[in-house]
Structure formats: structure tokens, C-alpha cells
XYZ file of C-alpha atoms in Angstrom:
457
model
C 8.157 112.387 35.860
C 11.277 113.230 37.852
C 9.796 112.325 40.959
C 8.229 109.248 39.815
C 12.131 108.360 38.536
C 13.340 109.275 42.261
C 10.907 107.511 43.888
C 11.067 104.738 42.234
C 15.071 104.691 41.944
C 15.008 105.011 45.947
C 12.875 101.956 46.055
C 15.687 99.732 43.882
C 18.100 101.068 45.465
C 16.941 100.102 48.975
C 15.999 96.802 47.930
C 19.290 95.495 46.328
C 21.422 96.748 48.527
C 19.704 94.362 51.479
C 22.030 91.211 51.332
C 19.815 88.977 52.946
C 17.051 89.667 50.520
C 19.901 89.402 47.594
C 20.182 85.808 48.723
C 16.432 85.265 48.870
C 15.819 86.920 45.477
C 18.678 85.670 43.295
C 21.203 82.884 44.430
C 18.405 80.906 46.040
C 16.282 80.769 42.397
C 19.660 80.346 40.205
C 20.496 76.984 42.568
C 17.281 75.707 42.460
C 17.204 76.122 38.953
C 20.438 74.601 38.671
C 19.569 71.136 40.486
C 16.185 70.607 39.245
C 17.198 70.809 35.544
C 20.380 68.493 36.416
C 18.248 65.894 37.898
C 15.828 66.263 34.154
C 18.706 66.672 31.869
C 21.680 64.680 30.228
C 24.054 67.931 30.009
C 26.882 65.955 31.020
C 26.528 62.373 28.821
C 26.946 64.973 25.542
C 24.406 62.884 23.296
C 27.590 60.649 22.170
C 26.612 57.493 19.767
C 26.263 54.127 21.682
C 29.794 52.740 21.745
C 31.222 49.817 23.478
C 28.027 49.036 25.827
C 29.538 47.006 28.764
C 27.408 43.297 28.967
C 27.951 40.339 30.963
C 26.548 36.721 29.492
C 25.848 34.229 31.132
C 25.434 30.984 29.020
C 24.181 27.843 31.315
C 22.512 26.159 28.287
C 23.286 22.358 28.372
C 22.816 21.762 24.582
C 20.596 18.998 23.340
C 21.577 15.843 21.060
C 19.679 15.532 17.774
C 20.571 12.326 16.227
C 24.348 12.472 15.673
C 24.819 16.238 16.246
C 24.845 17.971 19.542
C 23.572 21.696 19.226
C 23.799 24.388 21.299
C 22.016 27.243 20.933
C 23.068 29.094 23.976
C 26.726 28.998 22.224
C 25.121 30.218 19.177
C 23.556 33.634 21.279
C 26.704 33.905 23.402
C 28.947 34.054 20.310
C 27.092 37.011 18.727
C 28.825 38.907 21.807
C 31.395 37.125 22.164
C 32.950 35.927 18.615
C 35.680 33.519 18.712
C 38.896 34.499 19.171
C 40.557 32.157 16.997
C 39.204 29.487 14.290
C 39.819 27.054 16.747
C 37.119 28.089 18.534
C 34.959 28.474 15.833
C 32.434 25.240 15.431
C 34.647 22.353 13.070
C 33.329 22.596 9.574
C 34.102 19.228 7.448
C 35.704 19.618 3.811
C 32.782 18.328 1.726
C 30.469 20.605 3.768
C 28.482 22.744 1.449
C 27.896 25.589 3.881
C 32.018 25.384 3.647
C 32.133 27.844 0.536
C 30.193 30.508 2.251
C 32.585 30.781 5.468
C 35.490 31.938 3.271
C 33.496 35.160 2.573
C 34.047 38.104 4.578
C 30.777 38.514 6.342
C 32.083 36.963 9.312
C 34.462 39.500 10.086
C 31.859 42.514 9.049
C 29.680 40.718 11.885
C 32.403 40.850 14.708
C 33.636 44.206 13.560
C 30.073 46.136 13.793
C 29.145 43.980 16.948
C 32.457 44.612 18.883
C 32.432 48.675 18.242
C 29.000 48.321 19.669
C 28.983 45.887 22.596
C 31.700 44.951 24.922
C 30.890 41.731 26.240
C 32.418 39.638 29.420
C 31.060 35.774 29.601
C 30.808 35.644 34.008
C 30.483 31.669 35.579
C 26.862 32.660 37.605
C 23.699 34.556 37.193
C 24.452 36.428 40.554
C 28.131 37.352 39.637
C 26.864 39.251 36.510
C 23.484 40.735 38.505
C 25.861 42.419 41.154
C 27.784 43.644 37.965
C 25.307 45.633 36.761
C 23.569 46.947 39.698
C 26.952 48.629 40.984
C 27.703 49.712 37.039
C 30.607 47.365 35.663
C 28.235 46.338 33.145
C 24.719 47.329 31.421
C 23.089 44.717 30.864
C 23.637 41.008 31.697
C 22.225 38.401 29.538
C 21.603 35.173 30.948
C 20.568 31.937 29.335
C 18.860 29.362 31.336
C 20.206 25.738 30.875
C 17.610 24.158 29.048
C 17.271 26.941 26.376
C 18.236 24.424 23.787
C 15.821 21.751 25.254
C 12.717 24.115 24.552
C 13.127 25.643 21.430
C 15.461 22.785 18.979
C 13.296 20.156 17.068
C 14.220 16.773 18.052
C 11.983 14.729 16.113
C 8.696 13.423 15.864
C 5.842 14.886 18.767
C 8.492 17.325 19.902
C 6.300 20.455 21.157
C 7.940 23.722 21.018
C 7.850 25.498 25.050
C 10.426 28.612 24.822
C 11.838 29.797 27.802
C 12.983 33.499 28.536
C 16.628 34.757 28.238
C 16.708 37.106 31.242
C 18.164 40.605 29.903
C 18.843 41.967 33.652
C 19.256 46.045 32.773
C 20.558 49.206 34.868
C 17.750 51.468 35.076
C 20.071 54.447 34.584
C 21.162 53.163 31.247
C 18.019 51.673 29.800
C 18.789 52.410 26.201
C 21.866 50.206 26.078
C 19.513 48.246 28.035
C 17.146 48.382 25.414
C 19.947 47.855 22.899
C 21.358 44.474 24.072
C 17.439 43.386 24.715
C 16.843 43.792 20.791
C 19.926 41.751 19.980
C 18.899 38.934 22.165
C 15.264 39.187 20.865
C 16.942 38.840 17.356
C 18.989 36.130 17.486
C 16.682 33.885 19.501
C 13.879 34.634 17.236
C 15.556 33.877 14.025
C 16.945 30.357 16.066
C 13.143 29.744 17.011
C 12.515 30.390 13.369
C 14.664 27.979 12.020
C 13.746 25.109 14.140
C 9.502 25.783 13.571
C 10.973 25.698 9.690
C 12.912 22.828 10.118
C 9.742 20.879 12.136
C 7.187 21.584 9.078
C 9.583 19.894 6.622
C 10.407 17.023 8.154
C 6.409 16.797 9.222
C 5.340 17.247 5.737
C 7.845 14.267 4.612
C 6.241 12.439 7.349
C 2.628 13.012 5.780
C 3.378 12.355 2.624
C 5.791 9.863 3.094
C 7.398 8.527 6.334
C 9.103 6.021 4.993
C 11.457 8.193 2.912
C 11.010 10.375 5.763
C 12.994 8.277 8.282
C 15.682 7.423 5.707
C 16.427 11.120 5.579
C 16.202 11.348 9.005
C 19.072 8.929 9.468
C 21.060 10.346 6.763
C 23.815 12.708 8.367
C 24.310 14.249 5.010
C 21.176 15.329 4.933
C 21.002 16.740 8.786
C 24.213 18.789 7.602
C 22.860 20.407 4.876
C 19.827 21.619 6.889
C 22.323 22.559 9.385
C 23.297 25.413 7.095
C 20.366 27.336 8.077
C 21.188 27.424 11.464
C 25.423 27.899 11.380
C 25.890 31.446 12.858
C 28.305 32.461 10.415
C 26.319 31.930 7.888
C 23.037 33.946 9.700
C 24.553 36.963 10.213
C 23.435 39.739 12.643
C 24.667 42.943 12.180
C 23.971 46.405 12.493
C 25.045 49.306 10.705
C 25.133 52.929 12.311
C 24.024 55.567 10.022
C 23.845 59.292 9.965
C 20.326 61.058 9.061
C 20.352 64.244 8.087
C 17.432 66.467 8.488
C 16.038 69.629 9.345
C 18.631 71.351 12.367
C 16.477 71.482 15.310
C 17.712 72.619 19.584
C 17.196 69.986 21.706
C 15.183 70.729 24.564
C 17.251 72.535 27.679
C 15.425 72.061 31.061
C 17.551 74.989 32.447
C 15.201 76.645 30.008
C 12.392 75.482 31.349
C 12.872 75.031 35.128
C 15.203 78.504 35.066
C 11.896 80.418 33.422
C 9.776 78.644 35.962
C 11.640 79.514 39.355
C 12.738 82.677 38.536
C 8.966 83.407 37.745
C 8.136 81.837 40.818
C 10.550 83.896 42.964
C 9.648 86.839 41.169
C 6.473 86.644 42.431
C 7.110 86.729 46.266
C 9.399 89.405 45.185
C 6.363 91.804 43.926
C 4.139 90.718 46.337
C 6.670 91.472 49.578
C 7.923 94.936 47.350
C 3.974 95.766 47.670
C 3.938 94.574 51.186
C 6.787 96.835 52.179
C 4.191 99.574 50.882
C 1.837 98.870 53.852
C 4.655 98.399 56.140
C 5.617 102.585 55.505
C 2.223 103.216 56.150
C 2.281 101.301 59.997
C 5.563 102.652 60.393
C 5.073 106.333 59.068
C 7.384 106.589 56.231
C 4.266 106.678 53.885
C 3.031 109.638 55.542
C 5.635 111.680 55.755
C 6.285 111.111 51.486
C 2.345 111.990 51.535
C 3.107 115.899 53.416
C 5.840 116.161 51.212
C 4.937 118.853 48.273
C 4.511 115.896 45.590
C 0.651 114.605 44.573
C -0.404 111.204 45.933
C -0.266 110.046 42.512
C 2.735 110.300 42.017
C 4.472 108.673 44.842
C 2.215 105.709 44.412
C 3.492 105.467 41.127
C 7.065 105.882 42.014
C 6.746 102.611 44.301
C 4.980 100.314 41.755
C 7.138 101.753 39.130
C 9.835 100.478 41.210
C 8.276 96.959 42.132
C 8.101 96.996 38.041
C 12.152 97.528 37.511
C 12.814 95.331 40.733
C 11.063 92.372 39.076
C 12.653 92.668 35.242
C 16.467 93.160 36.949
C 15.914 90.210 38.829
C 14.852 87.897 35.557
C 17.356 89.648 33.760
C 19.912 88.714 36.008
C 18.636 85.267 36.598
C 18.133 85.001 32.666
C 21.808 86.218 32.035
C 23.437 83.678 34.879
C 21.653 80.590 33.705
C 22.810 81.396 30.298
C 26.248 81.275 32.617
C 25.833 78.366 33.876
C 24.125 76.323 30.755
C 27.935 77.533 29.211
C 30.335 76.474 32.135
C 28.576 73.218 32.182
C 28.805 72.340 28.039
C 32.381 73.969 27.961
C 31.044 77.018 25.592
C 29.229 79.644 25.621
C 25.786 78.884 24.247
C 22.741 81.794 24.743
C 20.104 79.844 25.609
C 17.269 81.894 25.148
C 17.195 81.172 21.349
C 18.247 83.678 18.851
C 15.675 86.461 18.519
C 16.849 88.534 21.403
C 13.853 91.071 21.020
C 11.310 88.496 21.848
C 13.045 87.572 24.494
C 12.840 91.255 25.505
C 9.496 91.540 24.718
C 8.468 88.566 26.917
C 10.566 89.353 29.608
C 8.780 92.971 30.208
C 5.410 91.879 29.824
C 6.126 88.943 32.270
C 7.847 91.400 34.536
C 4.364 93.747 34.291
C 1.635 90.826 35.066
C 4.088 88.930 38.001
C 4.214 92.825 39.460
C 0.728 93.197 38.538
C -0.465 90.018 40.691
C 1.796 91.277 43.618
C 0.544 95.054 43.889
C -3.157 93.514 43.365
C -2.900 91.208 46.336
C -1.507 93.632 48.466
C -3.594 96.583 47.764
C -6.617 94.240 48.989
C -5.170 93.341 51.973
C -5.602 95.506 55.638
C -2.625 94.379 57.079
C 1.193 93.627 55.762
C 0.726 90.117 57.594
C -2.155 89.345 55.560
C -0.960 90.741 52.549
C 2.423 88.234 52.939
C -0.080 85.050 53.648
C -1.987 85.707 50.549
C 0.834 86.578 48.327
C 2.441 83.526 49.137
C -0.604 81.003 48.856
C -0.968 82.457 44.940
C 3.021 82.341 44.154
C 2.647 78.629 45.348
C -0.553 78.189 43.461
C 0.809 79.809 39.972
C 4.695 78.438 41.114
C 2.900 74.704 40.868
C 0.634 74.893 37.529
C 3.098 77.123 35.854
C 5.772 73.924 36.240
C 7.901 75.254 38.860
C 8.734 71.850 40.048
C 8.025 69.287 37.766
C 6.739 69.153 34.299
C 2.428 69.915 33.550
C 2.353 68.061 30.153
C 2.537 64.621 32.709
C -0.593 65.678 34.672
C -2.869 65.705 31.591
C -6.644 67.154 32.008
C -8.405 69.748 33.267
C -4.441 70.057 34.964
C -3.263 71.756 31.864
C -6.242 73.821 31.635
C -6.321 75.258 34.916
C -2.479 76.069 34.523
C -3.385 78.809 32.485
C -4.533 80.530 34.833
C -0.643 81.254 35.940
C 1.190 83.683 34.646
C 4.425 81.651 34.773
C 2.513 78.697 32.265
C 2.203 81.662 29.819
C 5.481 83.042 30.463
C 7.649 79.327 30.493
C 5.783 78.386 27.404
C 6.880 81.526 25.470
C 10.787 81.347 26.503
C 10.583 77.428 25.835
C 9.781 78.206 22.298
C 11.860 81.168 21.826
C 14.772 78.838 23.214
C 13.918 76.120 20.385
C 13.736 78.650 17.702
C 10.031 78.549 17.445
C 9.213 82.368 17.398
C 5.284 81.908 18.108
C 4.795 83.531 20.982
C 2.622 86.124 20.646
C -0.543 84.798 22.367
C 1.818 84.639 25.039
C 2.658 87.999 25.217
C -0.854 89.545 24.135
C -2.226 87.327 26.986
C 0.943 88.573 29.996
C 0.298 92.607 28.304
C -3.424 92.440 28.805
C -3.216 90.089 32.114
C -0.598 92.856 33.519
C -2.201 96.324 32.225
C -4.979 94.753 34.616
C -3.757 93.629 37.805
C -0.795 96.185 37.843
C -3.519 99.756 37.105
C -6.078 97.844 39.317
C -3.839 97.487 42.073
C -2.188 101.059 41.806
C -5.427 102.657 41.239
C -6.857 100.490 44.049
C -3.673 101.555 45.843
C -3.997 105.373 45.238
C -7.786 105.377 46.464
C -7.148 103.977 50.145
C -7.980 106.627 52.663
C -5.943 104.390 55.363
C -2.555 105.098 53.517
């Protein structure tokens, strides 16, 4: 056992000690890692509430007369992002209005107050001005409103036919759920204004059916076109929306470092047993291997001092990588966070028996091969092969089927899958690790035994 230890220790030792292969083994993974799982994640936004989403309106509506009243609907959208500033702004209400009583409530104020903590709006002059502002990021979203928007959508009287135009919501792709915010608002509003008018259209038809003459005295009557005005004043139609707090069941969020960092290093770990078994057949051309063999120690053992070491080569290198993402996942939240979940000897457990099957697929390949060349070709055609279905580089659950059934044929699928649980609290795992223990008692005693009985080493 003391040799095996030696032999084996030698092995590290020459390994890590070769700066070059350093590089290859552990910065290049832990920088890969890095940038794939920024480009996937939001690590730096924080998950903050939507606050004070920047908007640009545009309001080119022209209005439309109805009898005696002008009304502009456009006004009516812009205004729910823009409220007035003073009352003077604020559409003239006459003293024996009876909508008056209502507008001395507070609601008004409860409407600007929860729509200016969540929008920040800016009314620009064209539809180009507030375009440019959101593709170069002044604003979010820019909501534009055609000019006849109050043509197609407000009742003007008999054989009027409703024909609503769109409100163009023009949206930054990299902020699509403010995006998605402002779109709702808009939908809101100019459904509940659509809603009105179709309302307003049936009563004054059904007074026309039953009877028009009574029909067109009310129609003239401005009294009566200000009381159904009521249902359209925007202070009295208030949209507002109310931020709330759910509490539920804690759950982690899901960390691509996690993911991508299990992945790669996996991945890399893999050209780093199959080259540690490569180096095997390279003693043997250059005649280190035979000399060990003439030594006074069995066969046996020396083999198994060199996987042995391939074995310990493999786990420090996840260990490390495991330990500086956990670095990195910290600097980059300002605090230290482990994020390998919280039951450390899982994580343990997974980490050896993924350190014995990557080994194991490494020592197999190369103890079939006749030459080191063709042992590095073939090692590297199956790291690719289980690097790509064991989501290396982008995510399986996308590719759907028989994808995500082939995948399990990698190693690294079985091994990412177990520390993405682990990492979410989810402690079910054990498949995993019955299916890496078996998979690695396999290929890593075939391969040494395979190994051990080659009369050309």
C-alpha cells in the first residue's frame, strides 16, 4: 500500500507542478465558467422590485368632436403616465356636474402615487425621438398613439362602426419585463376606453329601437351627454396597481455558476483523465514504464499507483474548481454564499463518485488505444461528446427528445443534475450517485485491469 501511495503521490506531484498544464486544467475551466453563467444569469440586477421604469409617450391623437364635446382619448392614456401637474391641467369640471362629488375623493392622488413609484414617464414631440430613446437605453418602453386613435374607437352616433387601431408599445429587448409592464397598462386603459364606448353605442341603439324619437332628444341634450360622460372621466376610472409581498415556502433561486461551473469543470476533468492515462503510454515509448516494471515492486501495483493518481488528480481539480466558483459566486453578490447547497456530505459524496467514473472513462479509452496519439484523438472526441449532452455549453432541457435521453449517457448530465439539486436544497440525488459509483467501478477496474494485462507495457 506504501508503494501504491508513492506512486501515485509522484504522479500528483508531477502533474501540478507543470504550469502550463495548471493553466489548461484550472484557470481556463474557472473563466469559462465564469462568462458563460454571466451571459445566463442576472447576478448583478439583484432581483430588486420594478421601480421607476423609464417610458417615453408619444400622444399624436387628434381627438374627435361628439356633438358639443371634443374627446380625446389619447389625453386620457397619456395622463395615466403622465398625471397633471396642477388642477389646471386637469380636464374643467362644471359646478352642477354630478361626477363633481366623486373628484373630491382621494382616489386621484392614490392613482398618481402608485403609478409614479412605478413608471417614470417623459411625453417626446415624434415617434422616432422616443424609438432612438429606447434602443440606446434612456427609456424602456415608448408608447405611441397614432393620431386617429380617438377616430376609431369613440361612438359618434348613429352607423358609427368601431375599427381600433394599435398603440405601438416599442420595448428594449434587454428589459422586456418593464416592457411587458408598460404593455399591460396600455392594454388596460385602452380596453376599458373601448369598453365604455361599445357600452355607450348599445344604449343609445336600444333608445333608437325602441324609440328614436326620444332618442334624438337625448341625444341633443348636453345634460344628458355629461352624465354619460362620467363613465369615461379618468379620475373617476381609476387604474392602479398595488405591489404586494407573498410569502411562501423559502426556496434558492437557480445559480448558473452552479450549473455551467459543474458542467466545465466536468468537462475539463475529462481531458484531464484521459491525457493523465495518455501520459501512461507515453512512459512506455519513452522507457520510464519499464524501468518502474524491473524495479522490485509487482506490476500490479505500479499500475495502480498511476490510476490511483489519475483518481486524486481529477477530485483536487473539482475541488478546487468547486471551492473558487464558490469564490467567485461571493465576490460578485458582495458575501460569501456556499453555493453548493447545505449538505456538504452529498456534495462529497457526489464529487468522489464523479471524480471515479470521469477517471474511469479516461483510463478506459486509453488502455484501448496502441498509441498515445490515438489515445489523445479518442479521449477528446468523447469529452466533446459527454462535454455537449452533459450541458457544457448551453442548457439540454431546450433541446427536448430523444436529446435528453441520449444525454444520459454522459457522465457530466448525471453529475450537473446531482450538484444542481444539492445547490437548491433538493437532497435527491442518489440515483445520481448509484448510477456515477456503478458507471465508475466499471470503466475505472476495466481499464486498470485492461491496463495491467498488456504485454506491450
Amino acid at each position: 500500500m506504501r508503494k501504491i501511495i508513492t506512486i501515485a503521490r509522484r504522479y500528483i506531484y508531477t502533474t501540478f507542478k507543470d504550469f502550463n498544464l495548471f493553466l489548461i486544467m484550472l484557470v481556463t475551466p474557472l473563466v469559462l465558467s465564469t462568462i458563460i453563467a454571466l451571459a445566463f444569469s442576472d447576478v448583478f440586477s439583484g432581483g430588486a422590485p420594478l421601480r421607476n421604469i423609464p417610458v417615453a409617450v408619444v400622444n399624436l391623437d387628434k381627438g374627435v368632436d361628439v356633438g358639443d364635446m371634443s374627446v380625446n382619448n389619447g389625453n386620457i392614456l397619456m395622463n395615466v403616465f403622465i398625471p397633471p401637474t396642477s388642477s389646471e391641467d386637469a380636464p374643467p369640471i362644471a359646478e352642477d356636474d354630478t361626477c363633481a362629488p366623486l373628484m373630491f375623493t382621494d382616489t386621484t392622488t392614490t392613482q398618481q402615487a402608485s403609478m409614479s413609484g412605478l413608471v417614470s414617464a417623459t411625453r417626446l414631440a415624434t415617434p422616432d425621438l422616443a424609438r432612438t430613446g429606447v434602443d440606446n437605453g434612456s427609456y424602456a418602453a415608448a408608447v405611441i398613439i397614432p393620431e386617429n386613435f380617438s377616430q376609431s374607437i369613440t361612438y359618434t352616433g348613429p352607423g358609427f362602426t368601431f375599427n381600433p387601431i394599435q398603440i405601438e408599445v416599442y420595448g428594449d429587448p434587454n428589459r422586456s419585463i418593464s416592457a411587458g409592464v408598460v404593455r399591460s397598462i396600455v392594454e388596460s386603459v385602452t380596453n376599458s376606453i373601448l369598453a365604455g364606448n361599445i357600452t355607450f353605442a348599445t344604449f343609445y341603439n336600444t333608445l333608437i329601437t325602441q324609440n328614436w324619437t326620444q332618442a334624438l332628444m337625448l341625444s341633443a341634450s348636453g345634460t344628458f351627454n355629461e352624465s354619460l360622460a362620467c363613465a369615461f372621466n379618468p379620475s373617476i376610472v381609476n387604474l392602479q396597481i398595488d405591489t404586494q409581498s407573498i410569502r411562501g415556502e423559502k426556496s434558492t433561486p437557480f445559480n448558473p455558476l452552479v450549473s455551467f461551473g459543474a458542467s466545465i469543470s466536468g468537462f475539463f476533468a475529462l481531458f484531464t483523465a484521459s491525457g493523465g492515462a495518455t501520459n501512461i503510454l507515453e512512459e512506455r515509448r519513452n522507457g520510464t514504464l519499464q524501468r518502474m516494471f524491473m524495479s522490485p515492486t509487482a506490476r500490479t501495483t505500479i499500475m495502480l499507483g498511476l490510476v490511483i493518481g489519475i483518481f486524486f488528480i481529477v477530485l483536487l481539480q473539482l475541488v478546487f474548481l468547486f471551492v473558487a466558483l464558490t469564490l467567485i459566486n461571493s465576490i460578485l453578490n458582495g458575501g460569501f454564499a456556499f453555493i453548493w447547497g447545505t449538505n456538504v456530505f452529498a456534495v462529497a459524496i457526489l464529487l468522489l463518485v464523479t471524480s471515479l467514473s470521469v477517471s474511469g472513462v479516461g483510463i478506459l479509452v486509453a488502455s484501448l488505444a496502441k498509441t498515445a496519439e490515438q489515445s489523445n484523438i479518442v479521449g477528446s472526441v468523447i469529452a466533446m461528446f459527454m462535454g455537449v449532452l452533459g450541458g457544457a455549453f448551453f442548457s439540454i432541457e431546450t433541446l427536448g427528445e430523444p436529446i435528453g435521453t441520449i444525454s444520459r449517457l454522459s457522465v457530466i448530465r448525471w453529475s450537473t443534475e446531482g450538484f444542481t439539486r444539492l445547490s437548491q436544497g433538493n437532497t435527491d440525488i442518489w440515483l445520481n450517485v448509484l448510477w456515477l459509483l456503478i458507471l465508475g467501478i466499471i470503466l475505472f477496474g476495466t481499464g486498470t485491469l485492461l491496463f495491467n494485462r498488456r504485454q506491450d507495457l
